Amino acid sequence: MSGVLSSSIGRKVAMAASAFFLMFFLLQHFVINITSIFSPETFNELSHFMGTNPAVQFVLQPVLIFGVVFHFVMGFILEARNKKASVKYVKNNGAANSTWVSRNMIYSGLVILAFIVLHFIDFWIPEMKYKYIDFLPESPNRYYEELVHKFHSPIRTGAYVASFAFLALHLLHGFKSAFQSSGMSAKRAAKLETVSKIYAIGIPVGFIVIALFHHFNQH
Ligand code: HEM
């Protein structure tokens, strides 16, 4: 592993692999959360399953957390290396050969990192405390109420919505970059462009809809 990660190509491929893994997670996370708009019962059932299934809790969840941390750490390493290289060769200076979004992946990434910290404080940490510290009895219908409660605050809702806009920017460029790093041919990448654009805009917009729906639908 360290051998693979010590080459520039190896690092890019590893970054693309972790990106595809996180995109897959995001899709299933979206599918579960969108049910909260249509059917609180379905949302509770799915959340209860995910929250109590040992394979999800003790295999998938640690793998996911590793994937998130890996993606961030590799992102910082790639950014630092690119900066060094662009000073040396003056190759990445401005709009001449890169778009604004691609040059700012690190900034959109940092906004998403800040969001993840807030999101863990909001949902993941209370969940871990409930189950593994306080050992409270499992109550299969609690998830929906907990979710709705979080979107009461306009500040938190606003922070979520703004973060999802940055997520769209990050994904728009992320797809292109990941296709390139994974060695896909330009022809194939062009074919997948529409699907990747639909994902990169559709998923964040969907998350925005969920946040706004619960904010304006408080009871
Ligand atoms: C309106 C939007 C969202 C809602 C309502 C939401 C809801 C939740 C909930 C309820 C949990 C706790 C799951 C548990 O451990 O029981 C969670 C965990 C998590 N969320 Fe979100 N989420 C949203 C958007 C996002 C986005 C955009 C990302 C990534 C950029 C994300 C990443 C994560 C991660 C990494 C976890 C921890 C892993 C897990 O336990 O499943 N979430 N989210």
PDB file of C-alpha atoms and ligand atoms in Angstrom:
ATOM      1  CA  MET A   1       0.000   0.000   0.000  1.00  0.00           C
ATOM      2  CA  SER A   2       2.677   2.518   0.943  1.00  0.00           C
ATOM      3  CA  GLY A   3       4.477   1.544  -2.290  1.00  0.00           C
ATOM      4  CA  VAL A   4       1.397   2.400  -4.352  1.00  0.00           C
ATOM      5  CA  LEU A   5       0.850   5.647  -2.467  1.00  0.00           C
ATOM      6  CA  SER A   6       4.425   6.807  -2.892  1.00  0.00           C
ATOM      7  CA  SER A   7       3.945   7.421  -6.634  1.00  0.00           C
ATOM      8  CA  SER A   8       1.973  10.351  -7.980  1.00  0.00           C
ATOM      9  CA  ILE A   9      -0.182   8.088 -10.182  1.00  0.00           C
ATOM     10  CA  GLY A  10      -0.775   5.700  -7.277  1.00  0.00           C
ATOM     11  CA  ARG A  11      -1.987   8.546  -5.100  1.00  0.00           C
ATOM     12  CA  LYS A  12      -4.358   9.787  -7.816  1.00  0.00           C
ATOM     13  CA  VAL A  13      -5.796   6.313  -8.396  1.00  0.00           C
ATOM     14  CA  ALA A  14      -6.263   5.844  -4.636  1.00  0.00           C
ATOM     15  CA  MET A  15      -7.947   9.252  -4.457  1.00  0.00           C
ATOM     16  CA  ALA A  16     -10.294   8.309  -7.326  1.00  0.00           C
ATOM     17  CA  ALA A  17     -11.084   4.918  -5.730  1.00  0.00           C
ATOM     18  CA  SER A  18     -11.980   6.534  -2.398  1.00  0.00           C
ATOM     19  CA  ALA A  19     -14.037   9.162  -4.291  1.00  0.00           C
ATOM     20  CA  PHE A  20     -16.098   6.480  -6.091  1.00  0.00           C
ATOM     21  CA  PHE A  21     -16.630   4.674  -2.807  1.00  0.00           C
ATOM     22  CA  LEU A  22     -17.857   7.891  -1.130  1.00  0.00           C
ATOM     23  CA  MET A  23     -20.132   8.660  -4.115  1.00  0.00           C
ATOM     24  CA  PHE A  24     -21.709   5.248  -3.650  1.00  0.00           C
ATOM     25  CA  PHE A  25     -22.184   5.913   0.063  1.00  0.00           C
ATOM     26  CA  LEU A  26     -23.712   9.313  -0.703  1.00  0.00           C
ATOM     27  CA  LEU A  27     -26.234   7.748  -3.074  1.00  0.00           C
ATOM     28  CA  GLN A  28     -27.452   5.214  -0.499  1.00  0.00           C
ATOM     29  CA  HIS A  29     -27.419   7.915   2.203  1.00  0.00           C
ATOM     30  CA  PHE A  30     -29.599  10.058  -0.041  1.00  0.00           C
ATOM     31  CA  VAL A  31     -32.016   7.233  -0.826  1.00  0.00           C
ATOM     32  CA  ILE A  32     -32.533   6.526   2.889  1.00  0.00           C
ATOM     33  CA  ASN A  33     -32.903  10.190   3.836  1.00  0.00           C
ATOM     34  CA  ILE A  34     -35.286  11.132   1.020  1.00  0.00           C
ATOM     35  CA  THR A  35     -37.788   8.603   2.398  1.00  0.00           C
ATOM     36  CA  SER A  36     -38.152  10.919   5.431  1.00  0.00           C
ATOM     37  CA  ILE A  37     -40.125  13.280   3.145  1.00  0.00           C
ATOM     38  CA  PHE A  38     -42.562  10.684   1.859  1.00  0.00           C
ATOM     39  CA  SER A  39     -42.879   8.144   4.621  1.00  0.00           C
ATOM     40  CA  PRO A  40     -41.634   8.614   8.205  1.00  0.00           C
ATOM     41  CA  GLU A  41     -42.361   4.902   8.816  1.00  0.00           C
ATOM     42  CA  THR A  42     -40.051   3.807   5.982  1.00  0.00           C
ATOM     43  CA  PHE A  43     -37.362   6.221   7.194  1.00  0.00           C
ATOM     44  CA  ASN A  44     -37.639   4.793  10.729  1.00  0.00           C
ATOM     45  CA  GLU A  45     -37.491   1.213   9.450  1.00  0.00           C
ATOM     46  CA  LEU A  46     -34.418   1.819   7.273  1.00  0.00           C
ATOM     47  CA  SER A  47     -32.638   3.817   9.981  1.00  0.00           C
ATOM     48  CA  HIS A  48     -33.414   1.176  12.578  1.00  0.00           C
ATOM     49  CA  PHE A  49     -31.996  -1.504  10.277  1.00  0.00           C
ATOM     50  CA  MET A  50     -28.829   0.502   9.516  1.00  0.00           C
ATOM     51  CA  GLY A  51     -28.406   1.486  13.148  1.00  0.00           C
ATOM     52  CA  THR A  52     -28.744  -2.010  14.611  1.00  0.00           C
ATOM     53  CA  ASN A  53     -27.399  -4.381  11.941  1.00  0.00           C
ATOM     54  CA  PRO A  54     -24.000  -5.643  13.189  1.00  0.00           C
ATOM     55  CA  ALA A  55     -22.538  -5.868   9.646  1.00  0.00           C
ATOM     56  CA  VAL A  56     -23.442  -2.214   9.015  1.00  0.00           C
ATOM     57  CA  GLN A  57     -22.304  -1.052  12.445  1.00  0.00           C
ATOM     58  CA  PHE A  58     -19.061  -2.976  12.827  1.00  0.00           C
ATOM     59  CA  VAL A  59     -17.903  -3.541   9.236  1.00  0.00           C
ATOM     60  CA  LEU A  60     -19.411  -0.949   6.856  1.00  0.00           C
ATOM     61  CA  GLN A  61     -19.311   1.982   9.271  1.00  0.00           C
ATOM     62  CA  PRO A  62     -15.595   1.656  10.155  1.00  0.00           C
ATOM     63  CA  VAL A  63     -14.783   1.163   6.429  1.00  0.00           C
ATOM     64  CA  LEU A  64     -16.786   4.312   5.629  1.00  0.00           C
ATOM     65  CA  ILE A  65     -15.057   6.368   8.302  1.00  0.00           C
ATOM     66  CA  PHE A  66     -11.689   5.158   7.058  1.00  0.00           C
ATOM     67  CA  GLY A  67     -12.757   6.114   3.492  1.00  0.00           C
ATOM     68  CA  VAL A  68     -13.753   9.628   4.587  1.00  0.00           C
ATOM     69  CA  VAL A  69     -10.520  10.240   6.535  1.00  0.00           C
ATOM     70  CA  PHE A  70      -8.400   8.725   3.749  1.00  0.00           C
ATOM     71  CA  HIS A  71     -10.044  10.948   1.118  1.00  0.00           C
ATOM     72  CA  PHE A  72      -9.415  14.085   3.152  1.00  0.00           C
ATOM     73  CA  VAL A  73      -5.821  13.213   4.036  1.00  0.00           C
ATOM     74  CA  MET A  74      -4.981  12.258   0.436  1.00  0.00           C
ATOM     75  CA  GLY A  75      -6.698  15.435  -0.772  1.00  0.00           C
ATOM     76  CA  PHE A  76      -4.421  17.554   1.385  1.00  0.00           C
ATOM     77  CA  ILE A  77      -1.326  15.624   0.282  1.00  0.00           C
ATOM     78  CA  LEU A  78      -2.237  15.963  -3.434  1.00  0.00           C
ATOM     79  CA  GLU A  79      -2.954  19.657  -2.993  1.00  0.00           C
ATOM     80  CA  ALA A  80       0.409  20.246  -1.273  1.00  0.00           C
ATOM     81  CA  ARG A  81       2.267  18.326  -4.012  1.00  0.00           C
ATOM     82  CA  ASN A  82       0.395  20.138  -6.814  1.00  0.00           C
ATOM     83  CA  LYS A  83       1.209  23.492  -5.255  1.00  0.00           C
ATOM     84  CA  LYS A  84       4.891  22.593  -5.113  1.00  0.00           C
ATOM     85  CA  ALA A  85       4.836  21.341  -8.715  1.00  0.00           C
ATOM     86  CA  SER A  86       2.983  24.387 -10.020  1.00  0.00           C
ATOM     87  CA  VAL A  87       5.522  26.725  -8.405  1.00  0.00           C
ATOM     88  CA  LYS A  88       8.336  24.739 -10.017  1.00  0.00           C
ATOM     89  CA  TYR A  89       6.891  24.490 -13.507  1.00  0.00           C
ATOM     90  CA  VAL A  90       4.432  27.409 -13.418  1.00  0.00           C
ATOM     91  CA  LYS A  91       2.015  25.102 -15.160  1.00  0.00           C
ATOM     92  CA  ASN A  92      -1.247  25.591 -13.356  1.00  0.00           C
ATOM     93  CA  ASN A  93      -1.458  29.333 -13.278  1.00  0.00           C
ATOM     94  CA  GLY A  94      -4.972  30.549 -13.612  1.00  0.00           C
ATOM     95  CA  ALA A  95      -7.700  30.061 -16.124  1.00  0.00           C
ATOM     96  CA  ALA A  96      -5.271  29.265 -18.949  1.00  0.00           C
ATOM     97  CA  ASN A  97      -5.410  25.522 -18.406  1.00  0.00           C
ATOM     98  CA  SER A  98      -7.784  24.815 -15.533  1.00  0.00           C
ATOM     99  CA  THR A  99     -11.245  25.895 -14.434  1.00  0.00           C
ATOM    100  CA  TRP A 100     -12.003  27.859 -11.288  1.00  0.00           C
ATOM    101  CA  VAL A 101     -13.743  24.849  -9.751  1.00  0.00           C
ATOM    102  CA  SER A 102     -10.852  22.489 -10.409  1.00  0.00           C
ATOM    103  CA  ARG A 103      -8.340  24.906  -8.870  1.00  0.00           C
ATOM    104  CA  ASN A 104     -10.554  25.252  -5.831  1.00  0.00           C
ATOM    105  CA  MET A 105     -11.249  21.591  -5.042  1.00  0.00           C
ATOM    106  CA  ILE A 106      -9.336  22.067  -1.798  1.00  0.00           C
ATOM    107  CA  TYR A 107     -11.639  24.945  -0.713  1.00  0.00           C
ATOM    108  CA  SER A 108     -14.885  23.157  -1.576  1.00  0.00           C
ATOM    109  CA  GLY A 109     -13.341  20.119   0.160  1.00  0.00           C
ATOM    110  CA  LEU A 110     -12.672  22.176   3.284  1.00  0.00           C
ATOM    111  CA  VAL A 111     -16.291  23.387   3.380  1.00  0.00           C
ATOM    112  CA  ILE A 112     -17.445  19.755   3.130  1.00  0.00           C
ATOM    113  CA  LEU A 113     -15.012  18.801   5.910  1.00  0.00           C
ATOM    114  CA  ALA A 114     -16.491  21.532   8.128  1.00  0.00           C
ATOM    115  CA  PHE A 115     -19.964  20.235   7.244  1.00  0.00           C
ATOM    116  CA  ILE A 116     -18.983  16.649   8.150  1.00  0.00           C
ATOM    117  CA  VAL A 117     -17.741  17.851  11.567  1.00  0.00           C
ATOM    118  CA  LEU A 118     -21.069  19.643  12.183  1.00  0.00           C
ATOM    119  CA  HIS A 119     -23.002  16.663  10.815  1.00  0.00           C
ATOM    120  CA  PHE A 120     -21.185  14.219  13.117  1.00  0.00           C
ATOM    121  CA  ILE A 121     -21.890  16.483  16.102  1.00  0.00           C
ATOM    122  CA  ASP A 122     -25.553  16.624  15.033  1.00  0.00           C
ATOM    123  CA  PHE A 123     -26.238  12.973  14.267  1.00  0.00           C
ATOM    124  CA  TRP A 124     -23.403  10.514  14.561  1.00  0.00           C
ATOM    125  CA  ILE A 125     -22.034  11.403  18.012  1.00  0.00           C
ATOM    126  CA  PRO A 126     -25.495  11.477  19.708  1.00  0.00           C
ATOM    127  CA  GLU A 127     -26.233   8.145  18.007  1.00  0.00           C
ATOM    128  CA  MET A 128     -23.013   6.550  19.288  1.00  0.00           C
ATOM    129  CA  LYS A 129     -23.702   7.981  22.770  1.00  0.00           C
ATOM    130  CA  TYR A 130     -27.278   6.661  22.753  1.00  0.00           C
ATOM    131  CA  LYS A 131     -26.231   3.157  21.793  1.00  0.00           C
ATOM    132  CA  TYR A 132     -22.732   2.534  23.086  1.00  0.00           C
ATOM    133  CA  ILE A 133     -22.244   4.915  26.038  1.00  0.00           C
ATOM    134  CA  ASP A 134     -25.649   5.383  27.647  1.00  0.00           C
ATOM    135  CA  PHE A 135     -26.871   1.957  26.480  1.00  0.00           C
ATOM    136  CA  LEU A 136     -30.393   3.318  26.113  1.00  0.00           C
ATOM    137  CA  PRO A 137     -33.026   0.811  25.005  1.00  0.00           C
ATOM    138  CA  GLU A 138     -33.557   0.711  21.251  1.00  0.00           C
ATOM    139  CA  SER A 139     -36.715   2.491  20.197  1.00  0.00           C
ATOM    140  CA  PRO A 140     -37.368   1.854  16.492  1.00  0.00           C
ATOM    141  CA  ASN A 141     -39.508   4.966  15.971  1.00  0.00           C
ATOM    142  CA  ARG A 142     -37.186   7.614  17.360  1.00  0.00           C
ATOM    143  CA  TYR A 143     -35.206   8.377  14.180  1.00  0.00           C
ATOM    144  CA  TYR A 144     -37.731  10.512  12.342  1.00  0.00           C
ATOM    145  CA  GLU A 145     -38.393  12.816  15.319  1.00  0.00           C
ATOM    146  CA  GLU A 146     -34.645  13.222  15.913  1.00  0.00           C
ATOM    147  CA  LEU A 147     -34.132  14.175  12.266  1.00  0.00           C
ATOM    148  CA  VAL A 148     -36.973  16.712  12.161  1.00  0.00           C
ATOM    149  CA  HIS A 149     -35.773  18.278  15.418  1.00  0.00           C
ATOM    150  CA  LYS A 150     -32.336  18.998  13.897  1.00  0.00           C
ATOM    151  CA  PHE A 151     -33.818  21.102  11.098  1.00  0.00           C
ATOM    152  CA  HIS A 152     -35.669  23.411  13.470  1.00  0.00           C
ATOM    153  CA  SER A 153     -32.816  25.929  13.559  1.00  0.00           C
ATOM    154  CA  PRO A 154     -32.618  28.261  10.528  1.00  0.00           C
ATOM    155  CA  ILE A 155     -28.866  28.656  11.099  1.00  0.00           C
ATOM    156  CA  ARG A 156     -28.184  24.924  10.976  1.00  0.00           C
ATOM    157  CA  THR A 157     -30.523  24.498   7.992  1.00  0.00           C
ATOM    158  CA  GLY A 158     -28.755  27.394   6.207  1.00  0.00           C
ATOM    159  CA  ALA A 159     -25.319  25.916   6.946  1.00  0.00           C
ATOM    160  CA  TYR A 160     -26.463  22.550   5.559  1.00  0.00           C
ATOM    161  CA  VAL A 161     -27.917  24.112   2.397  1.00  0.00           C
ATOM    162  CA  ALA A 162     -24.770  26.175   1.746  1.00  0.00           C
ATOM    163  CA  SER A 163     -22.584  23.094   2.271  1.00  0.00           C
ATOM    164  CA  PHE A 164     -24.651  21.105  -0.230  1.00  0.00           C
ATOM    165  CA  ALA A 165     -24.068  23.828  -2.852  1.00  0.00           C
ATOM    166  CA  PHE A 166     -20.305  23.397  -2.315  1.00  0.00           C
ATOM    167  CA  LEU A 167     -20.794  19.642  -2.479  1.00  0.00           C
ATOM    168  CA  ALA A 168     -22.274  20.066  -5.979  1.00  0.00           C
ATOM    169  CA  LEU A 169     -19.230  22.067  -7.104  1.00  0.00           C
ATOM    170  CA  HIS A 170     -16.887  19.496  -5.599  1.00  0.00           C
ATOM    171  CA  LEU A 171     -18.709  16.597  -7.272  1.00  0.00           C
ATOM    172  CA  LEU A 172     -18.915  18.327 -10.661  1.00  0.00           C
ATOM    173  CA  HIS A 173     -15.174  18.520 -10.931  1.00  0.00           C
ATOM    174  CA  GLY A 174     -14.563  15.391  -8.830  1.00  0.00           C
ATOM    175  CA  PHE A 175     -16.173  13.122 -11.398  1.00  0.00           C
ATOM    176  CA  LYS A 176     -14.047  14.427 -14.255  1.00  0.00           C
ATOM    177  CA  SER A 177     -10.925  14.147 -12.217  1.00  0.00           C
ATOM    178  CA  ALA A 178     -11.731  10.656 -10.913  1.00  0.00           C
ATOM    179  CA  PHE A 179     -12.507   9.378 -14.435  1.00  0.00           C
ATOM    180  CA  GLN A 180      -9.153  10.691 -15.610  1.00  0.00           C
ATOM    181  CA  SER A 181      -7.199   9.266 -12.681  1.00  0.00           C
ATOM    182  CA  SER A 182      -8.809   5.859 -12.998  1.00  0.00           C
ATOM    183  CA  GLY A 183      -7.423   5.601 -16.527  1.00  0.00           C
ATOM    184  CA  MET A 184     -10.761   5.766 -18.319  1.00  0.00           C
ATOM    185  CA  SER A 185     -10.580   6.693 -22.000  1.00  0.00           C
ATOM    186  CA  ALA A 186     -11.670  10.227 -22.938  1.00  0.00           C
ATOM    187  CA  LYS A 187     -14.417   8.745 -25.120  1.00  0.00           C
ATOM    188  CA  ARG A 188     -15.890   6.704 -22.289  1.00  0.00           C
ATOM    189  CA  ALA A 189     -15.597   9.655 -19.872  1.00  0.00           C
ATOM    190  CA  ALA A 190     -17.481  11.862 -22.352  1.00  0.00           C
ATOM    191  CA  LYS A 191     -20.251   9.244 -22.519  1.00  0.00           C
ATOM    192  CA  LEU A 192     -20.580   9.249 -18.761  1.00  0.00           C
ATOM    193  CA  GLU A 193     -20.566  13.044 -18.544  1.00  0.00           C
ATOM    194  CA  THR A 194     -24.351  13.449 -18.548  1.00  0.00           C
ATOM    195  CA  VAL A 195     -24.888  10.797 -15.863  1.00  0.00           C
ATOM    196  CA  SER A 196     -22.163  12.307 -13.698  1.00  0.00           C
ATOM    197  CA  LYS A 197     -23.638  15.808 -14.078  1.00  0.00           C
ATOM    198  CA  ILE A 198     -27.078  14.508 -13.092  1.00  0.00           C
ATOM    199  CA  TYR A 199     -25.546  12.896  -9.998  1.00  0.00           C
ATOM    200  CA  ALA A 200     -23.337  15.888  -9.109  1.00  0.00           C
ATOM    201  CA  ILE A 201     -26.248  18.341  -9.220  1.00  0.00           C
ATOM    202  CA  GLY A 202     -29.182  16.032  -8.456  1.00  0.00           C
ATOM    203  CA  ILE A 203     -27.893  14.547  -5.192  1.00  0.00           C
ATOM    204  CA  PRO A 204     -26.935  17.865  -3.517  1.00  0.00           C
ATOM    205  CA  VAL A 205     -30.197  19.480  -4.724  1.00  0.00           C
ATOM    206  CA  GLY A 206     -32.049  16.467  -3.283  1.00  0.00           C
ATOM    207  CA  PHE A 207     -30.292  16.943   0.077  1.00  0.00           C
ATOM    208  CA  ILE A 208     -31.230  20.650  -0.041  1.00  0.00           C
ATOM    209  CA  VAL A 209     -34.871  19.656  -0.600  1.00  0.00           C
ATOM    210  CA  ILE A 210     -34.738  17.318   2.446  1.00  0.00           C
ATOM    211  CA  ALA A 211     -33.254  20.027   4.702  1.00  0.00           C
ATOM    212  CA  LEU A 212     -35.700  22.724   3.553  1.00  0.00           C
ATOM    213  CA  PHE A 213     -38.682  20.377   3.662  1.00  0.00           C
ATOM    214  CA  HIS A 214     -38.075  19.513   7.315  1.00  0.00           C
ATOM    215  CA  HIS A 215     -37.287  23.110   8.207  1.00  0.00           C
ATOM    216  CA  PHE A 216     -40.543  24.459   6.800  1.00  0.00           C
ATOM    217  CA  ASN A 217     -42.590  21.470   7.869  1.00  0.00           C
ATOM    218  CA  GLN A 218     -41.978  21.684  11.633  1.00  0.00           C
ATOM    219  CA  HIS A 219     -44.843  20.584  13.843  1.00  0.00           C
TER     220      HIS A 219
HETATM  221  C1  HEM B   1     -30.270  16.616   4.479  1.00  0.00           C
HETATM  222  C2  HEM B   1     -29.160  15.943   4.363  1.00  0.00           C
HETATM  223  C3  HEM B   1     -28.687  14.847   5.288  1.00  0.00           C
HETATM  224  C4  HEM B   1     -29.353  14.216   6.302  1.00  0.00           C
HETATM  225  C5  HEM B   1     -30.802  14.420   6.758  1.00  0.00           C
HETATM  226  C6  HEM B   1     -28.447  13.250   6.891  1.00  0.00           C
HETATM  227  C7  HEM B   1     -28.736  12.406   7.948  1.00  0.00           C
HETATM  228  C8  HEM B   1     -27.844  11.604   8.615  1.00  0.00           C
HETATM  229  C9  HEM B   1     -28.141  10.801   9.784  1.00  0.00           C
HETATM  230  C10 HEM B   1     -29.510  10.707  10.442  1.00  0.00           C
HETATM  231  C11 HEM B   1     -26.992  10.174  10.161  1.00  0.00           C
HETATM  232  C12 HEM B   1     -26.791   9.227  11.364  1.00  0.00           C
HETATM  233  C13 HEM B   1     -26.740   7.808  10.946  1.00  0.00           C
HETATM  234  C14 HEM B   1     -26.427   6.944  12.133  1.00  0.00           C
HETATM  235  O1  HEM B   1     -25.250   6.736  12.440  1.00  0.00           O
HETATM  236  O2  HEM B   1     -27.393   6.460  12.708  1.00  0.00           O
HETATM  237  C15 HEM B   1     -25.952  10.557   9.227  1.00  0.00           C
HETATM  238  C16 HEM B   1     -24.653  10.105   9.250  1.00  0.00           C
HETATM  239  C17 HEM B   1     -23.700  10.453   8.315  1.00  0.00           C
HETATM  240  N1  HEM B   1     -23.837  11.320   7.254  1.00  0.00           N
HETATM  241 FE1  HEM B   1     -25.539  12.287   6.737  1.00  0.00          FE
HETATM  242  N2  HEM B   1     -27.233  13.305   6.221  1.00  0.00           N
HETATM  243  C18 HEM B   1     -27.340  14.283   5.240  1.00  0.00           C
HETATM  244  C19 HEM B   1     -26.355  14.668   4.337  1.00  0.00           C
HETATM  245  C20 HEM B   1     -25.078  14.151   4.301  1.00  0.00           C
HETATM  246  C21 HEM B   1     -24.062  14.503   3.330  1.00  0.00           C
HETATM  247  C22 HEM B   1     -24.258  15.490   2.183  1.00  0.00           C
HETATM  248  C23 HEM B   1     -22.941  13.795   3.645  1.00  0.00           C
HETATM  249  C24 HEM B   1     -21.590  13.784   2.983  1.00  0.00           C
HETATM  250  C25 HEM B   1     -21.069  14.796   2.330  1.00  0.00           C
HETATM  251  C26 HEM B   1     -23.253  12.989   4.812  1.00  0.00           C
HETATM  252  C27 HEM B   1     -22.359  12.144   5.440  1.00  0.00           C
HETATM  253  C28 HEM B   1     -22.638  11.378   6.566  1.00  0.00           C
HETATM  254  C29 HEM B   1     -21.690  10.472   7.185  1.00  0.00           C
HETATM  255  C30 HEM B   1     -20.258  10.210   6.697  1.00  0.00           C
HETATM  256  C31 HEM B   1     -22.360   9.902   8.291  1.00  0.00           C
HETATM  257  C32 HEM B   1     -21.789   8.887   9.307  1.00  0.00           C
HETATM  258  C33 HEM B   1     -21.918   7.514   8.800  1.00  0.00           C
HETATM  259  C34 HEM B   1     -23.147   6.781   9.233  1.00  0.00           C
HETATM  260  O3  HEM B   1     -23.289   6.488  10.408  1.00  0.00           O
HETATM  261  O4  HEM B   1     -23.993   6.466   8.358  1.00  0.00           O
HETATM  262  N3  HEM B   1     -24.554  13.218   5.171  1.00  0.00           N
HETATM  263  N4  HEM B   1     -26.499  11.429   8.288  1.00  0.00           N
END
